[in-house]
Amino acid sequence: DVKVTQSSRYLVKRTGEKVFLECVQDMDHENMFWYRQDPGLGLRLIYFSYDVKMKEKGDIPEGYSVSREKKERFSLILESTSTNQTSMYLCASSPPLTSRTDTQYFGPGTRLTVL
Amino acid sequence: QKEVEQDPGPLSVPEGAIVSLNCTYSNSAFQYFMWYRQYSRKGPELLMYTYSSGNKEDGRFTAQVDKSSKYISLFIRDSQPSDSATYLCAMIKTSYDKVIFGPGTSLSVIP
């Protein structure tokens, strides 16, 4: 069974703190994604990765960085959190984009609150 | 104008009702259309996947795509309280492109 796990379900941080969100998938997928989800705005893509050590900016990369040292892990880093980064963060993975049946499998999400 | 629009709801229906969820989009290049279901405090999960225009049925769920009108729908027959969730439409232009999600419609099925 497909599985994407995220390191934390809930996090509360103070402004300026560093946050490290880790995502692990066990499906040997090449592609991994980080989204944030906010009411009324839907899912917005922050960063994605097509391969180990490769990363591409999504629609809203400012204030975030990522790391993909191993195929199964994709980390999202917030170097210095701000209150506008309070959100639900969702990780996803998918098979290679050459597949016509590619879909994204999502983790359970991390609800981050920045005070 | 957003690429994909979806009425956020909330939509509340009695158990057993037929539910119609809809999305409109602006870019005629979209070819692959998906519906995701997201329960509260969970990540989205794929419900239906269709390519181009037409209908696709899976149990109580039917996905419909009308490319000429740039309109997609998800119908739920005999709705159940367990169908209460947020439903996200999503679409991509080609297999190489990123997925574009609608903002989601919140559905409550009342017993």
Tab-separated table of C-alpha atoms in Angstrom:
chain	number	residue	atom	x	y	z
A	1	ASP	CA	0.000	0.000	0.000
A	2	VAL	CA	1.176	3.452	-0.939
A	3	LYS	CA	2.517	5.503	1.899
A	4	VAL	CA	3.749	9.046	2.370
A	5	THR	CA	4.629	10.066	5.899
A	6	GLN	CA	5.447	13.448	7.363
A	7	SER	CA	7.566	13.986	10.435
A	8	SER	CA	5.085	16.022	12.450
A	9	ARG	CA	1.311	16.494	12.466
A	10	TYR	CA	1.281	19.710	14.496
A	11	LEU	CA	3.990	22.248	15.164
A	12	VAL	CA	3.964	25.539	17.034
A	13	LYS	CA	6.931	27.858	16.550
A	14	ARG	CA	7.845	31.425	17.389
A	15	THR	CA	8.706	34.024	14.767
A	16	GLY	CA	12.294	33.681	13.640
A	17	GLU	CA	12.727	30.039	14.569
A	18	LYS	CA	13.962	27.463	12.073
A	19	VAL	CA	11.606	24.689	11.001
A	20	PHE	CA	12.537	21.446	9.312
A	21	LEU	CA	9.715	19.359	7.824
A	22	GLU	CA	10.581	15.918	6.567
A	23	CYS	CA	8.641	13.756	4.140
A	24	VAL	CA	9.295	10.089	3.397
A	25	GLN	CA	7.693	7.921	0.712
A	26	ASP	CA	8.023	4.171	0.310
A	27	MET	CA	6.888	3.857	-3.315
A	28	ASP	CA	10.235	4.491	-5.016
A	29	HIS	CA	8.715	7.558	-6.701
A	30	GLU	CA	10.988	9.906	-8.590
A	31	ASN	CA	8.895	13.008	-8.009
A	32	MET	CA	8.202	14.695	-4.706
A	33	PHE	CA	6.363	17.916	-3.932
A	34	TRP	CA	5.759	20.359	-1.119
A	35	TYR	CA	2.519	22.349	-1.010
A	36	ARG	CA	0.895	24.660	1.439
A	37	GLN	CA	-2.868	24.729	1.814
A	38	ASP	CA	-4.768	27.776	3.007
A	39	PRO	CA	-8.543	28.383	3.171
A	40	GLY	CA	-9.856	29.865	-0.063
A	41	LEU	CA	-6.485	29.555	-1.791
A	42	GLY	CA	-6.298	25.809	-2.218
A	43	LEU	CA	-3.034	23.972	-2.694
A	44	ARG	CA	-0.075	26.070	-3.761
A	45	LEU	CA	3.143	24.474	-4.903
A	46	ILE	CA	6.249	25.563	-2.999
A	47	TYR	CA	8.978	23.323	-4.433
A	48	PHE	CA	9.254	20.042	-6.246
A	49	SER	CA	11.977	17.577	-7.115
A	50	TYR	CA	12.312	15.176	-10.042
A	51	ASP	CA	15.357	13.371	-8.750
A	52	VAL	CA	17.853	13.168	-5.941
A	53	LYS	CA	19.674	16.466	-5.433
A	54	MET	CA	17.405	18.173	-7.970
A	55	LYS	CA	14.889	20.830	-7.068
A	56	GLU	CA	12.636	23.240	-8.893
A	57	LYS	CA	10.800	26.281	-7.598
A	58	GLY	CA	7.050	26.146	-7.553
A	59	ASP	CA	4.671	29.075	-7.390
A	60	ILE	CA	5.568	30.389	-3.932
A	61	PRO	CA	9.190	29.464	-3.078
A	62	GLU	CA	10.045	32.660	-1.179
A	63	GLY	CA	10.958	31.991	2.425
A	64	TYR	CA	11.454	28.271	1.847
A	65	SER	CA	14.219	25.930	0.793
A	66	VAL	CA	14.304	22.175	0.195
A	67	SER	CA	16.697	19.285	0.319
A	68	ARG	CA	16.605	15.900	-1.388
A	69	GLU	CA	19.634	13.830	-0.474
A	70	LYS	CA	17.893	10.472	-0.845
A	71	LYS	CA	15.198	9.371	-3.249
A	72	GLU	CA	12.677	8.600	-0.535
A	73	ARG	CA	13.108	11.819	1.465
A	74	PHE	CA	12.229	15.399	0.653
A	75	SER	CA	12.678	18.058	3.302
A	76	LEU	CA	11.189	21.526	3.512
A	77	ILE	CA	13.145	24.117	5.456
A	78	LEU	CA	11.885	27.398	6.822
A	79	GLU	CA	15.057	29.206	7.873
A	80	SER	CA	13.358	31.995	9.815
A	81	THR	CA	9.642	31.578	10.276
A	82	SER	CA	7.147	34.404	10.011
A	83	THR	CA	3.478	34.514	10.989
A	84	ASN	CA	2.369	34.409	7.336
A	85	GLN	CA	3.863	30.941	7.102
A	86	THR	CA	1.176	29.605	9.411
A	87	SER	CA	-0.461	26.993	7.223
A	88	MET	CA	-1.050	23.325	6.486
A	89	TYR	CA	1.978	21.847	4.699
A	90	LEU	CA	1.411	18.833	2.492
A	91	CYS	CA	4.004	16.584	0.927
A	92	ALA	CA	3.214	14.444	-2.121
A	93	SER	CA	4.990	12.009	-4.383
A	94	SER	CA	4.251	10.644	-7.835
A	95	PRO	CA	5.668	8.251	-10.428
A	96	PRO	CA	7.659	9.652	-13.361
A	97	LEU	CA	5.784	12.263	-15.332
A	98	THR	CA	6.102	10.155	-18.454
A	99	SER	CA	3.351	7.976	-17.066
A	100	ARG	CA	-0.122	8.889	-18.314
A	101	THR	CA	-1.612	7.567	-15.117
A	102	ASP	CA	0.590	9.524	-12.800
A	103	THR	CA	-1.154	10.779	-9.739
A	104	GLN	CA	0.047	12.391	-6.603
A	105	TYR	CA	-0.045	10.594	-3.292
A	106	PHE	CA	-0.266	12.894	-0.324
A	107	GLY	CA	0.980	12.672	3.218
A	108	PRO	CA	-1.279	13.529	6.174
A	109	GLY	CA	-0.026	17.104	6.409
A	110	THR	CA	1.709	19.203	9.045
A	111	ARG	CA	-0.232	22.044	10.581
A	112	LEU	CA	2.306	24.736	11.421
A	113	THR	CA	1.409	27.669	13.623
A	114	VAL	CA	3.877	30.544	13.903
A	115	LEU	CA	3.290	32.840	16.856
B	1	GLN	CA	-8.755	35.210	-13.083
B	2	LYS	CA	-7.711	31.994	-11.379
B	3	GLU	CA	-6.856	29.071	-13.648
B	4	VAL	CA	-9.279	26.783	-11.837
B	5	GLU	CA	-12.385	27.948	-9.986
B	6	GLN	CA	-14.533	25.999	-7.591
B	7	ASP	CA	-17.397	27.026	-5.343
B	8	PRO	CA	-16.017	26.656	-1.791
B	9	GLY	CA	-19.404	25.837	-0.269
B	10	PRO	CA	-20.071	24.655	2.313
B	11	LEU	CA	-22.577	22.349	0.697
B	12	SER	CA	-24.927	20.504	3.015
B	13	VAL	CA	-27.199	17.690	1.761
B	14	PRO	CA	-29.340	14.966	3.363
B	15	GLU	CA	-28.179	11.374	3.259
B	16	GLY	CA	-29.181	9.664	0.018
B	17	ALA	CA	-29.152	12.851	-2.063
B	18	ILE	CA	-27.371	13.207	-5.380
B	19	VAL	CA	-24.487	15.630	-5.064
B	20	SER	CA	-23.045	17.658	-7.913
B	21	LEU	CA	-19.635	19.269	-7.483
B	22	ASN	CA	-18.229	21.483	-10.218
B	23	CYS	CA	-15.125	23.244	-11.432
B	24	THR	CA	-14.506	25.654	-14.257
B	25	TYR	CA	-11.161	26.388	-15.819
B	26	SER	CA	-9.754	28.961	-18.174
B	27	ASN	CA	-6.973	27.170	-20.067
B	28	SER	CA	-8.157	24.924	-22.902
B	29	ALA	CA	-4.797	23.114	-22.851
B	30	PHE	CA	-5.795	21.036	-19.809
B	31	GLN	CA	-6.232	17.407	-20.793
B	32	TYR	CA	-6.127	15.334	-17.609
B	33	PHE	CA	-8.684	15.910	-14.898
B	34	MET	CA	-8.789	14.582	-11.372
B	35	TRP	CA	-10.927	14.719	-8.280
B	36	TYR	CA	-9.370	14.397	-4.851
B	37	ARG	CA	-11.193	13.872	-1.561
B	38	GLN	CA	-9.746	15.324	1.605
B	39	TYR	CA	-11.062	14.404	5.016
B	40	SER	CA	-10.544	16.803	7.872
B	41	ARG	CA	-6.922	16.854	9.091
B	42	LYS	CA	-5.815	14.442	6.374
B	43	GLY	CA	-4.020	14.786	3.056
B	44	PRO	CA	-5.967	14.637	-0.238
B	45	GLU	CA	-6.523	11.220	-1.810
B	46	LEU	CA	-7.251	10.570	-5.466
B	47	LEU	CA	-10.864	9.693	-6.170
B	48	MET	CA	-11.259	9.839	-9.944
B	49	TYR	CA	-8.969	10.394	-12.921
B	50	THR	CA	-10.188	11.142	-16.448
B	51	TYR	CA	-8.577	12.034	-19.726
B	52	SER	CA	-10.221	14.551	-22.055
B	53	SER	CA	-13.982	14.853	-22.491
B	54	GLY	CA	-16.583	12.312	-21.462
B	55	ASN	CA	-17.831	10.442	-18.431
B	56	LYS	CA	-16.193	7.969	-16.110
B	57	GLU	CA	-18.057	5.989	-13.489
B	58	ASP	CA	-16.732	4.279	-10.372
B	59	GLY	CA	-19.363	2.935	-8.008
B	60	ARG	CA	-21.417	5.829	-6.697
B	61	PHE	CA	-19.097	8.402	-8.285
B	62	THR	CA	-19.260	9.768	-11.830
B	63	ALA	CA	-16.757	12.243	-13.239
B	64	GLN	CA	-17.815	14.291	-16.226
B	65	VAL	CA	-15.641	16.491	-18.423
B	66	ASP	CA	-16.943	19.011	-20.954
B	67	LYS	CA	-13.910	20.530	-22.618
B	68	SER	CA	-15.965	22.727	-24.916
B	69	SER	CA	-17.410	24.510	-21.878
B	70	LYS	CA	-14.231	24.152	-19.790
B	71	TYR	CA	-16.339	22.560	-17.061
B	72	ILE	CA	-15.895	19.415	-15.028
B	73	SER	CA	-18.246	17.772	-12.557
B	74	LEU	CA	-18.247	15.062	-9.944
B	75	PHE	CA	-21.572	13.407	-9.158
B	76	ILE	CA	-22.108	11.373	-6.009
B	77	ARG	CA	-25.170	9.135	-5.960
B	78	ASP	CA	-26.812	7.922	-2.751
B	79	SER	CA	-24.584	10.184	-0.683
B	80	GLN	CA	-23.447	8.907	2.700
B	81	PRO	CA	-22.259	10.690	5.848
B	82	SER	CA	-18.828	9.174	5.121
B	83	ASP	CA	-18.737	11.298	1.948
B	84	SER	CA	-18.468	14.410	4.120
B	85	ALA	CA	-15.147	15.927	3.107
B	86	THR	CA	-13.583	18.622	0.974
B	87	TYR	CA	-13.445	17.777	-2.718
B	88	LEU	CA	-10.639	19.232	-4.812
B	89	CYS	CA	-10.645	19.244	-8.578
B	90	ALA	CA	-7.259	19.162	-10.269
B	91	MET	CA	-5.967	19.212	-13.803
B	92	ILE	CA	-2.807	19.094	-15.886
B	93	LYS	CA	-1.965	19.982	-19.464
B	94	THR	CA	0.393	17.148	-20.212
B	95	SER	CA	2.006	14.396	-18.222
B	96	TYR	CA	5.042	16.675	-17.854
B	97	ASP	CA	3.263	19.587	-16.217
B	98	LYS	CA	2.553	20.394	-12.613
B	99	VAL	CA	-0.911	19.755	-11.255
B	100	ILE	CA	-3.212	22.743	-10.823
B	101	PHE	CA	-5.689	22.369	-7.971
B	102	GLY	CA	-8.987	24.078	-7.379
B	103	PRO	CA	-9.548	25.552	-3.891
B	104	GLY	CA	-11.973	22.775	-2.912
B	105	THR	CA	-15.658	22.437	-2.024
B	106	SER	CA	-16.638	21.446	1.497
B	107	LEU	CA	-19.447	18.859	1.567
B	108	SER	CA	-21.496	17.730	4.557
B	109	VAL	CA	-23.912	14.806	4.241
B	110	ILE	CA	-26.412	14.920	7.065
B	111	PRO	CA	-27.785	11.578	8.384
